[in-house]
Amino acid sequence: MTQADSSRATASRIGCSCPGSRHVLHLRFEIPAVHDAELPERLRRLMENITPRVQMIEPDMAVLDLVGAIPYFKRDARGLTELVQLRVLAYFGLRSSAGTAPNRLLAAMACALTPPGRRTVIDDSPEAITAFLRPRPVGEVPGVGAKAAATLAEYGLRTVGDVADVPQLTLQRLLGARAGRALHERALGRDTTIVDPTPTPASIHAEHRFDRAELDPAQHRRALLALADDLGARLRASGQIATGLTCTVRYADLSDTRRSRTLPEGTQHTVLLARAAYTVYESLGLQRARVRSIALRADALRPGDDATRQLTLDQGDDKPLAIEAVTDRARARYGHNVLYPAALAISAHPQQAPHRSQTVRGR
């Protein structure tokens, strides 16, 4: 065996392939429901001591580009992943799930399958990517909702491998041109999305956790209304509007589905946020899903002075907005639970308050 062959074999064993390899780390932190508002920023600063390319995508998730850090720390991808998890645990007492792979798509999928305190590392080789990706259910691919997965299943396409073996034009006929093209690329493990360290606009987040796996869609909608009510009140209190909304549904098997929607106009009103939340939820096409929690995030916050309102002839929309002003004054004086939507009443008691996460801002 030549010296070059020996080097390649060593690199394969430690999971560090050729110099052009990409290594992306996707982390999910076990952040408590009540935590310091500065915690995400402190996490970001800690991880920037490992690599400058850190992107916080939610208060409890981050993506890191490890390419430059691997030679600096003289560790392979697995060793550097362990180092990041160990530092987060030592400094903040937070366990984390980690997925490391050649691109963001694979890293996110690997992280979603990994329990807290563990890590899944996919080497940058066609064989490793194929071995991980092909057996996975197609519903685990980011961007594939329950409705799309059901459509594919009708044609016997249940795993990522099944989808990868189908021509792109066939997928486009089944799902539409854009969705079919995107799924074809993802089924082959292709993703060119970079880790962007540019700070994301400010957002606020609230989550409702069910006491048990909840199957009833009516309970899911009640949770969405409670979350929209909470976010709307906080936006109005801070004088901000949201221009986007993200809904995350976590299931009994700890997997989750996330959908985002850009709002037609920036708003801070509960009724408009709730309508958008219902639309995002319905797009998931959930059928008797065992849901453990639902989270709602108001995205890309802007000052309330920037708000515009589309004129309408429907005067029915004005009444809830006028009631909000009265509700806000009563809550400011007597507490949040003094007034709440009637749909949240249970035996004269309000819906359990959502778990809150404070405003998350960029640098």
mmCIF file of C-alpha atoms in Angstrom:
data_model
loop_
_atom_site.group_PDB
_atom_site.id
_atom_site.type_symbol
_atom_site.label_atom_id
_atom_site.label_comp_id
_atom_site.label_asym_id
_atom_site.label_seq_id
_atom_site.Cartn_x
_atom_site.Cartn_y
_atom_site.Cartn_z
ATOM 1 C CA MET A 1 0.000 0.000 0.000
ATOM 2 C CA THR A 2 1.384 3.410 -0.944
ATOM 3 C CA GLN A 3 1.650 6.293 1.488
ATOM 4 C CA ALA A 4 -1.247 8.074 -0.274
ATOM 5 C CA ASP A 5 -3.446 4.987 -0.004
ATOM 6 C CA SER A 6 -2.571 4.720 3.696
ATOM 7 C CA SER A 7 -3.570 8.383 4.274
ATOM 8 C CA ARG A 8 -6.889 7.916 2.536
ATOM 9 C CA ALA A 9 -7.635 4.804 4.591
ATOM 10 C CA THR A 10 -6.817 6.659 7.812
ATOM 11 C CA ALA A 11 -9.055 9.591 6.814
ATOM 12 C CA SER A 12 -11.903 7.177 6.069
ATOM 13 C CA ARG A 13 -11.567 5.527 9.498
ATOM 14 C CA ILE A 14 -11.744 8.822 11.392
ATOM 15 C CA GLY A 15 -14.571 10.238 9.271
ATOM 16 C CA CYS A 16 -12.478 13.030 7.749
ATOM 17 C CA SER A 17 -12.367 12.632 3.987
ATOM 18 C CA CYS A 18 -10.465 14.612 1.408
ATOM 19 C CA PRO A 19 -9.537 18.288 1.925
ATOM 20 C CA GLY A 20 -12.599 19.427 -0.057
ATOM 21 C CA SER A 21 -15.011 17.720 2.335
ATOM 22 C CA ARG A 22 -17.843 19.658 3.922
ATOM 23 C CA HIS A 23 -18.840 19.104 7.532
ATOM 24 C CA VAL A 24 -21.995 20.744 8.861
ATOM 25 C CA LEU A 25 -23.092 20.319 12.483
ATOM 26 C CA HIS A 26 -26.788 20.655 13.403
ATOM 27 C CA LEU A 27 -27.532 20.988 17.128
ATOM 28 C CA ARG A 28 -30.763 20.926 19.114
ATOM 29 C CA PHE A 29 -30.465 22.020 22.754
ATOM 30 C CA GLU A 30 -32.657 20.931 25.665
ATOM 31 C CA ILE A 31 -33.515 24.478 26.725
ATOM 32 C CA PRO A 32 -35.974 24.728 29.660
ATOM 33 C CA ALA A 33 -39.301 26.454 29.084
ATOM 34 C CA VAL A 34 -38.300 29.291 31.418
ATOM 35 C CA HIS A 35 -34.800 30.521 30.674
ATOM 36 C CA ASP A 36 -32.628 33.605 30.462
ATOM 37 C CA ALA A 37 -33.540 35.700 27.412
ATOM 38 C CA GLU A 38 -29.822 36.082 26.664
ATOM 39 C CA LEU A 39 -29.179 32.315 26.608
ATOM 40 C CA PRO A 40 -29.339 31.902 22.784
ATOM 41 C CA GLU A 41 -26.882 34.766 22.332
ATOM 42 C CA ARG A 42 -24.530 33.290 24.942
ATOM 43 C CA LEU A 43 -24.738 29.916 23.214
ATOM 44 C CA ARG A 44 -23.853 31.557 19.921
ATOM 45 C CA ARG A 45 -20.805 33.281 21.412
ATOM 46 C CA LEU A 46 -19.594 30.002 22.926
ATOM 47 C CA MET A 47 -19.887 28.175 19.608
ATOM 48 C CA GLU A 48 -18.122 31.001 17.775
ATOM 49 C CA ASN A 49 -15.051 30.051 19.818
ATOM 50 C CA ILE A 50 -15.081 26.836 17.759
ATOM 51 C CA THR A 51 -15.997 28.260 14.336
ATOM 52 C CA PRO A 52 -17.037 31.748 13.181
ATOM 53 C CA ARG A 53 -19.710 30.289 10.928
ATOM 54 C CA VAL A 54 -22.555 29.786 13.402
ATOM 55 C CA GLN A 55 -26.214 30.259 12.482
ATOM 56 C CA MET A 56 -28.876 30.303 15.192
ATOM 57 C CA ILE A 57 -32.076 29.198 13.482
ATOM 58 C CA GLU A 58 -34.264 28.986 16.590
ATOM 59 C CA PRO A 59 -33.698 29.587 20.293
ATOM 60 C CA ASP A 60 -32.997 25.868 20.713
ATOM 61 C CA MET A 61 -31.215 25.074 17.427
ATOM 62 C CA ALA A 62 -27.992 26.051 15.708
ATOM 63 C CA VAL A 63 -26.020 25.093 12.602
ATOM 64 C CA LEU A 64 -22.218 25.239 12.443
ATOM 65 C CA ASP A 65 -19.832 24.959 9.486
ATOM 66 C CA LEU A 66 -16.907 22.909 10.823
ATOM 67 C CA VAL A 67 -14.667 22.867 7.744
ATOM 68 C CA GLY A 68 -12.174 25.474 8.960
ATOM 69 C CA ALA A 69 -12.285 24.315 12.582
ATOM 70 C CA ILE A 70 -11.323 20.678 11.899
ATOM 71 C CA PRO A 71 -7.669 21.353 10.948
ATOM 72 C CA TYR A 72 -7.361 24.073 13.600
ATOM 73 C CA PHE A 73 -8.429 21.797 16.471
ATOM 74 C CA LYS A 74 -6.721 18.752 14.898
ATOM 75 C CA ARG A 75 -9.870 16.660 15.390
ATOM 76 C CA ASP A 76 -12.137 14.833 12.986
ATOM 77 C CA ALA A 77 -15.826 15.727 12.593
ATOM 78 C CA ARG A 78 -16.943 13.370 15.366
ATOM 79 C CA GLY A 79 -14.328 14.616 17.792
ATOM 80 C CA LEU A 80 -15.195 18.251 17.133
ATOM 81 C CA THR A 81 -18.905 17.510 17.550
ATOM 82 C CA GLU A 82 -18.173 15.914 20.920
ATOM 83 C CA LEU A 83 -16.130 18.971 21.911
ATOM 84 C CA VAL A 84 -18.993 21.368 21.094
ATOM 85 C CA GLN A 85 -21.523 19.255 23.017
ATOM 86 C CA LEU A 86 -19.178 18.953 25.986
ATOM 87 C CA ARG A 87 -18.602 22.711 26.178
ATOM 88 C CA VAL A 88 -22.332 23.466 25.986
ATOM 89 C CA LEU A 89 -22.952 20.948 28.769
ATOM 90 C CA ALA A 90 -20.091 22.278 30.919
ATOM 91 C CA TYR A 91 -20.911 25.988 30.557
ATOM 92 C CA PHE A 92 -24.712 25.896 30.525
ATOM 93 C CA GLY A 93 -25.728 22.451 31.783
ATOM 94 C CA LEU A 94 -27.606 21.807 28.525
ATOM 95 C CA ARG A 95 -27.712 18.430 26.823
ATOM 96 C CA SER A 96 -27.911 18.488 23.045
ATOM 97 C CA SER A 97 -28.689 16.251 20.092
ATOM 98 C CA ALA A 98 -26.161 16.525 17.260
ATOM 99 C CA GLY A 99 -26.071 15.537 13.611
ATOM 100 C CA THR A 100 -22.932 16.051 11.532
ATOM 101 C CA ALA A 101 -22.965 15.494 7.782
ATOM 102 C CA PRO A 102 -21.644 16.857 4.474
ATOM 103 C CA ASN A 103 -24.558 19.300 4.105
ATOM 104 C CA ARG A 104 -27.357 20.965 6.058
ATOM 105 C CA LEU A 105 -30.100 18.644 4.811
ATOM 106 C CA LEU A 106 -28.381 15.491 6.026
ATOM 107 C CA ALA A 107 -27.205 17.114 9.268
ATOM 108 C CA ALA A 108 -30.756 18.213 10.124
ATOM 109 C CA MET A 109 -32.168 14.747 9.401
ATOM 110 C CA ALA A 110 -29.438 13.092 11.474
ATOM 111 C CA CYS A 111 -30.037 15.457 14.397
ATOM 112 C CA ALA A 112 -33.796 14.799 14.339
ATOM 113 C CA LEU A 113 -33.127 11.077 14.825
ATOM 114 C CA THR A 114 -30.610 11.505 17.644
ATOM 115 C CA PRO A 115 -31.587 11.486 21.346
ATOM 116 C CA PRO A 116 -30.234 14.174 23.711
ATOM 117 C CA GLY A 117 -26.636 13.660 24.743
ATOM 118 C CA ARG A 118 -25.811 11.633 21.625
ATOM 119 C CA ARG A 119 -24.531 12.358 18.121
ATOM 120 C CA THR A 120 -24.913 10.931 14.607
ATOM 121 C CA VAL A 121 -22.052 11.499 12.174
ATOM 122 C CA ILE A 122 -22.377 10.849 8.429
ATOM 123 C CA ASP A 123 -19.078 10.692 6.571
ATOM 124 C CA ASP A 124 -18.576 12.678 3.380
ATOM 125 C CA SER A 125 -18.705 9.711 1.037
ATOM 126 C CA PRO A 126 -21.382 8.481 -1.396
ATOM 127 C CA GLU A 127 -21.526 5.135 0.410
ATOM 128 C CA ALA A 128 -22.144 6.683 3.845
ATOM 129 C CA ILE A 129 -24.760 9.098 2.503
ATOM 130 C CA THR A 130 -26.591 6.332 0.657
ATOM 131 C CA ALA A 131 -26.528 3.997 3.667
ATOM 132 C CA PHE A 132 -28.074 6.663 5.890
ATOM 133 C CA LEU A 133 -30.549 8.216 3.486
ATOM 134 C CA ARG A 134 -32.136 5.478 1.398
ATOM 135 C CA PRO A 135 -33.857 3.514 4.222
ATOM 136 C CA ARG A 136 -35.388 6.631 5.816
ATOM 137 C CA PRO A 137 -39.170 7.196 5.476
ATOM 138 C CA VAL A 138 -39.811 9.912 2.919
ATOM 139 C CA GLY A 139 -41.800 11.889 5.500
ATOM 140 C CA GLU A 140 -38.535 12.573 7.376
ATOM 141 C CA VAL A 141 -37.156 14.645 4.497
ATOM 142 C CA PRO A 142 -37.452 18.373 5.358
ATOM 143 C CA GLY A 143 -40.181 19.971 3.280
ATOM 144 C CA VAL A 144 -42.213 16.767 2.859
ATOM 145 C CA GLY A 145 -45.450 17.113 4.811
ATOM 146 C CA ALA A 146 -47.973 14.454 5.691
ATOM 147 C CA LYS A 147 -50.073 15.214 2.606
ATOM 148 C CA ALA A 148 -47.140 14.861 0.201
ATOM 149 C CA ALA A 149 -45.981 11.685 1.966
ATOM 150 C CA ALA A 150 -49.487 10.202 1.632
ATOM 151 C CA THR A 151 -49.555 11.062 -2.083
ATOM 152 C CA LEU A 152 -46.205 9.365 -2.614
ATOM 153 C CA ALA A 153 -47.289 6.316 -0.583
ATOM 154 C CA GLU A 154 -50.249 5.825 -2.929
ATOM 155 C CA TYR A 155 -47.704 5.087 -5.646
ATOM 156 C CA GLY A 156 -45.546 2.853 -3.466
ATOM 157 C CA LEU A 157 -42.936 5.513 -2.726
ATOM 158 C CA ARG A 158 -42.443 5.142 1.013
ATOM 159 C CA THR A 159 -38.701 5.487 1.542
ATOM 160 C CA VAL A 160 -36.167 8.001 0.330
ATOM 161 C CA GLY A 161 -34.598 5.221 -1.737
ATOM 162 C CA ASP A 162 -37.920 4.612 -3.495
ATOM 163 C CA VAL A 163 -38.125 8.293 -4.379
ATOM 164 C CA ALA A 164 -34.480 8.479 -5.498
ATOM 165 C CA ASP A 165 -35.127 5.692 -8.038
ATOM 166 C CA VAL A 166 -38.025 7.588 -9.650
ATOM 167 C CA PRO A 167 -37.353 10.030 -12.524
ATOM 168 C CA GLN A 168 -37.631 13.694 -11.610
ATOM 169 C CA LEU A 169 -40.396 14.267 -14.159
ATOM 170 C CA THR A 170 -42.539 11.628 -12.434
ATOM 171 C CA LEU A 171 -42.162 13.405 -9.083
ATOM 172 C CA GLN A 172 -43.061 16.694 -10.714
ATOM 173 C CA ARG A 173 -46.265 15.203 -12.108
ATOM 174 C CA LEU A 174 -47.174 13.885 -8.646
ATOM 175 C CA LEU A 175 -46.241 16.918 -6.521
ATOM 176 C CA GLY A 176 -45.880 19.846 -8.897
ATOM 177 C CA ALA A 177 -42.865 21.196 -10.753
ATOM 178 C CA ARG A 178 -41.111 23.002 -7.914
ATOM 179 C CA ALA A 179 -41.850 20.504 -5.125
ATOM 180 C CA GLY A 180 -40.973 17.520 -7.317
ATOM 181 C CA ARG A 181 -37.663 19.029 -8.387
ATOM 182 C CA ALA A 182 -36.736 19.888 -4.778
ATOM 183 C CA LEU A 183 -37.628 16.398 -3.505
ATOM 184 C CA HIS A 184 -35.606 14.755 -6.287
ATOM 185 C CA GLU A 185 -32.500 16.670 -5.196
ATOM 186 C CA ARG A 186 -33.050 15.938 -1.518
ATOM 187 C CA ALA A 187 -33.666 12.238 -2.110
ATOM 188 C CA LEU A 188 -30.198 12.104 -3.687
ATOM 189 C CA GLY A 189 -28.723 13.837 -0.627
ATOM 190 C CA ARG A 190 -27.994 17.095 -2.428
ATOM 191 C CA ASP A 191 -28.195 20.434 -0.652
ATOM 192 C CA THR A 192 -26.170 23.553 -1.423
ATOM 193 C CA THR A 193 -27.572 25.705 1.396
ATOM 194 C CA ILE A 194 -24.726 27.424 3.223
ATOM 195 C CA VAL A 195 -24.388 28.208 6.916
ATOM 196 C CA ASP A 196 -25.164 31.926 7.048
ATOM 197 C CA PRO A 197 -23.861 33.623 10.201
ATOM 198 C CA THR A 198 -25.818 36.792 9.394
ATOM 199 C CA PRO A 199 -28.090 37.487 12.391
ATOM 200 C CA THR A 200 -31.722 36.680 11.801
ATOM 201 C CA PRO A 201 -34.343 39.347 12.526
ATOM 202 C CA ALA A 202 -35.830 39.366 15.991
ATOM 203 C CA SER A 203 -38.541 36.835 16.783
ATOM 204 C CA ILE A 204 -40.614 35.686 19.736
ATOM 205 C CA HIS A 205 -41.677 32.158 20.458
ATOM 206 C CA ALA A 206 -44.324 30.370 22.513
ATOM 207 C CA GLU A 207 -44.980 26.667 22.958
ATOM 208 C CA HIS A 208 -47.879 24.578 24.263
ATOM 209 C CA ARG A 209 -47.003 21.152 25.656
ATOM 210 C CA PHE A 210 -49.779 18.614 26.025
ATOM 211 C CA ASP A 211 -49.919 16.410 29.107
ATOM 212 C CA ARG A 212 -50.042 13.389 26.813
ATOM 213 C CA ALA A 213 -49.905 12.637 23.100
ATOM 214 C CA GLU A 214 -52.933 14.524 21.774
ATOM 215 C CA LEU A 215 -54.861 13.097 18.802
ATOM 216 C CA ASP A 216 -57.774 15.536 18.668
ATOM 217 C CA PRO A 217 -57.383 18.230 15.954
ATOM 218 C CA ALA A 218 -59.794 20.437 17.911
ATOM 219 C CA GLN A 219 -57.341 20.461 20.829
ATOM 220 C CA HIS A 220 -54.538 21.294 18.423
ATOM 221 C CA ARG A 221 -56.502 24.306 17.170
ATOM 222 C CA ARG A 222 -57.249 25.441 20.715
ATOM 223 C CA ALA A 223 -53.529 25.328 21.454
ATOM 224 C CA LEU A 224 -52.833 27.391 18.331
ATOM 225 C CA LEU A 225 -55.399 29.981 19.431
ATOM 226 C CA ALA A 226 -53.816 30.197 22.888
ATOM 227 C CA LEU A 227 -50.373 30.651 21.318
ATOM 228 C CA ALA A 228 -51.609 33.306 18.898
ATOM 229 C CA ASP A 229 -53.316 35.112 21.782
ATOM 230 C CA ASP A 230 -50.096 35.052 23.793
ATOM 231 C CA LEU A 231 -47.910 36.235 20.899
ATOM 232 C CA GLY A 232 -50.370 38.960 19.920
ATOM 233 C CA ALA A 233 -50.477 40.367 23.457
ATOM 234 C CA ARG A 234 -46.679 40.400 23.684
ATOM 235 C CA LEU A 235 -46.306 42.055 20.280
ATOM 236 C CA ARG A 236 -48.770 44.797 21.198
ATOM 237 C CA ALA A 237 -47.103 45.333 24.582
ATOM 238 C CA SER A 238 -43.704 45.756 22.911
ATOM 239 C CA GLY A 239 -45.005 47.877 20.026
ATOM 240 C CA GLN A 240 -43.918 45.404 17.344
ATOM 241 C CA ILE A 241 -45.470 43.591 14.404
ATOM 242 C CA ALA A 242 -44.669 40.170 12.940
ATOM 243 C CA THR A 243 -44.215 39.734 9.204
ATOM 244 C CA GLY A 244 -43.924 35.945 9.295
ATOM 245 C CA LEU A 245 -45.142 32.970 11.304
ATOM 246 C CA THR A 246 -43.589 29.547 11.903
ATOM 247 C CA CYS A 247 -45.460 26.576 13.352
ATOM 248 C CA THR A 248 -43.577 23.567 14.748
ATOM 249 C CA VAL A 249 -45.434 20.377 15.662
ATOM 250 C CA ARG A 250 -43.559 17.781 17.703
ATOM 251 C CA TYR A 251 -44.846 14.209 17.771
ATOM 252 C CA ALA A 252 -44.789 11.371 20.282
ATOM 253 C CA ASP A 253 -41.722 9.797 18.601
ATOM 254 C CA LEU A 254 -39.824 13.104 19.134
ATOM 255 C CA SER A 255 -39.777 13.904 15.410
ATOM 256 C CA ASP A 256 -41.229 17.226 14.327
ATOM 257 C CA THR A 257 -42.574 19.121 11.348
ATOM 258 C CA ARG A 258 -42.020 22.817 10.758
ATOM 259 C CA ARG A 259 -43.790 25.161 8.339
ATOM 260 C CA SER A 260 -43.310 28.892 7.825
ATOM 261 C CA ARG A 261 -45.540 31.468 6.201
ATOM 262 C CA THR A 262 -44.945 35.068 5.210
ATOM 263 C CA LEU A 263 -47.920 37.144 6.308
ATOM 264 C CA PRO A 264 -49.731 39.240 3.699
ATOM 265 C CA GLU A 265 -49.142 42.230 5.968
ATOM 266 C CA GLY A 266 -47.292 42.719 9.226
ATOM 267 C CA THR A 267 -49.597 42.395 12.221
ATOM 268 C CA GLN A 268 -49.788 42.264 16.013
ATOM 269 C CA HIS A 269 -53.463 41.263 16.177
ATOM 270 C CA THR A 270 -54.456 37.920 17.686
ATOM 271 C CA VAL A 271 -57.270 37.232 15.231
ATOM 272 C CA LEU A 272 -54.984 37.658 12.209
ATOM 273 C CA LEU A 273 -52.167 35.645 13.786
ATOM 274 C CA ALA A 274 -54.612 32.851 14.636
ATOM 275 C CA ARG A 275 -55.929 32.719 11.068
ATOM 276 C CA ALA A 276 -52.399 32.425 9.726
ATOM 277 C CA ALA A 277 -51.568 29.739 12.316
ATOM 278 C CA TYR A 278 -54.625 27.695 11.314
ATOM 279 C CA THR A 279 -53.592 27.938 7.646
ATOM 280 C CA VAL A 280 -50.064 26.739 8.383
ATOM 281 C CA TYR A 281 -51.380 23.907 10.576
ATOM 282 C CA GLU A 282 -53.842 22.747 7.913
ATOM 283 C CA SER A 283 -51.049 22.685 5.327
ATOM 284 C CA LEU A 284 -49.395 19.907 7.346
ATOM 285 C CA GLY A 285 -52.277 17.567 6.511
ATOM 286 C CA LEU A 286 -52.134 15.822 9.885
ATOM 287 C CA GLN A 287 -54.414 12.807 10.215
ATOM 288 C CA ARG A 288 -54.747 11.489 13.762
ATOM 289 C CA ALA A 289 -51.196 12.554 14.553
ATOM 290 C CA ARG A 290 -49.987 11.940 18.127
ATOM 291 C CA VAL A 291 -48.865 15.473 18.981
ATOM 292 C CA ARG A 292 -46.854 16.226 22.121
ATOM 293 C CA SER A 293 -46.326 19.954 21.618
ATOM 294 C CA ILE A 294 -47.085 22.820 19.265
ATOM 295 C CA ALA A 295 -44.890 25.897 19.017
ATOM 296 C CA LEU A 296 -45.642 29.156 17.265
ATOM 297 C CA ARG A 297 -42.997 31.737 16.394
ATOM 298 C CA ALA A 298 -43.601 35.310 15.255
ATOM 299 C CA ASP A 299 -40.814 36.038 12.776
ATOM 300 C CA ALA A 300 -39.019 39.081 11.348
ATOM 301 C CA LEU A 301 -40.337 41.558 13.896
ATOM 302 C CA ARG A 302 -40.542 45.218 12.941
ATOM 303 C CA PRO A 303 -41.603 48.383 14.751
ATOM 304 C CA GLY A 304 -45.362 48.770 15.059
ATOM 305 C CA ASP A 305 -45.169 52.125 13.271
ATOM 306 C CA ASP A 306 -44.394 50.235 10.066
ATOM 307 C CA ALA A 307 -47.750 48.448 10.152
ATOM 308 C CA THR A 308 -50.142 48.866 7.250
ATOM 309 C CA ARG A 309 -53.674 47.555 6.973
ATOM 310 C CA GLN A 310 -55.426 46.462 3.798
ATOM 311 C CA LEU A 311 -58.760 48.222 3.523
ATOM 312 C CA THR A 312 -61.763 45.901 3.599
ATOM 313 C CA LEU A 313 -65.524 46.232 3.357
ATOM 314 C CA ASP A 314 -65.989 43.543 6.008
ATOM 315 C CA GLN A 315 -66.725 45.416 9.247
ATOM 316 C CA GLY A 316 -66.692 42.141 11.157
ATOM 317 C CA ASP A 317 -62.893 42.284 11.295
ATOM 318 C CA ASP A 318 -62.964 45.570 13.198
ATOM 319 C CA LYS A 319 -64.793 44.278 16.285
ATOM 320 C CA PRO A 320 -62.115 41.785 17.461
ATOM 321 C CA LEU A 321 -59.436 44.444 16.961
ATOM 322 C CA ALA A 322 -61.382 46.952 19.064
ATOM 323 C CA ILE A 323 -61.926 44.339 21.777
ATOM 324 C CA GLU A 324 -58.170 43.689 21.889
ATOM 325 C CA ALA A 325 -57.500 47.213 23.142
ATOM 326 C CA VAL A 326 -59.944 46.701 26.018
ATOM 327 C CA THR A 327 -58.505 43.251 26.757
ATOM 328 C CA ASP A 328 -54.947 44.579 26.852
ATOM 329 C CA ARG A 329 -55.855 47.278 29.374
ATOM 330 C CA ALA A 330 -57.676 44.784 31.603
ATOM 331 C CA ARG A 331 -54.799 42.312 31.470
ATOM 332 C CA ALA A 332 -52.257 45.004 32.264
ATOM 333 C CA ARG A 333 -54.173 45.790 35.427
ATOM 334 C CA TYR A 334 -55.539 42.425 36.570
ATOM 335 C CA GLY A 335 -53.347 39.790 34.903
ATOM 336 C CA HIS A 336 -53.340 37.826 31.669
ATOM 337 C CA ASN A 337 -56.068 35.357 32.660
ATOM 338 C CA VAL A 338 -58.721 37.932 33.474
ATOM 339 C CA LEU A 339 -59.883 37.964 29.835
ATOM 340 C CA TYR A 340 -59.246 35.365 27.164
ATOM 341 C CA PRO A 341 -60.974 33.917 24.065
ATOM 342 C CA ALA A 342 -64.136 32.001 24.925
ATOM 343 C CA ALA A 343 -62.881 28.990 22.936
ATOM 344 C CA LEU A 344 -60.160 28.518 25.549
ATOM 345 C CA ALA A 345 -62.558 28.276 28.486
ATOM 346 C CA ILE A 346 -62.689 24.908 30.265
ATOM 347 C CA SER A 347 -65.049 24.760 33.224
ATOM 348 C CA ALA A 348 -64.663 28.518 33.660
ATOM 349 C CA HIS A 349 -60.849 28.227 33.682
ATOM 350 C CA PRO A 350 -58.592 29.380 30.860
ATOM 351 C CA GLN A 351 -56.359 27.255 28.731
ATOM 352 C CA GLN A 352 -53.024 26.441 30.329
ATOM 353 C CA ALA A 353 -50.674 29.320 29.579
ATOM 354 C CA PRO A 354 -48.161 28.622 26.833
ATOM 355 C CA HIS A 355 -44.493 28.189 27.676
ATOM 356 C CA ARG A 356 -42.817 31.410 26.618
ATOM 357 C CA SER A 357 -39.482 32.196 25.070
ATOM 358 C CA GLN A 358 -38.344 35.788 25.074
ATOM 359 C CA THR A 359 -37.441 37.889 22.059
ATOM 360 C CA VAL A 360 -34.450 36.555 20.155
ATOM 361 C CA ARG A 361 -32.398 39.169 18.363
ATOM 362 C CA GLY A 362 -29.430 39.157 16.059
ATOM 363 C CA ARG A 363 -26.157 40.801 16.861
#
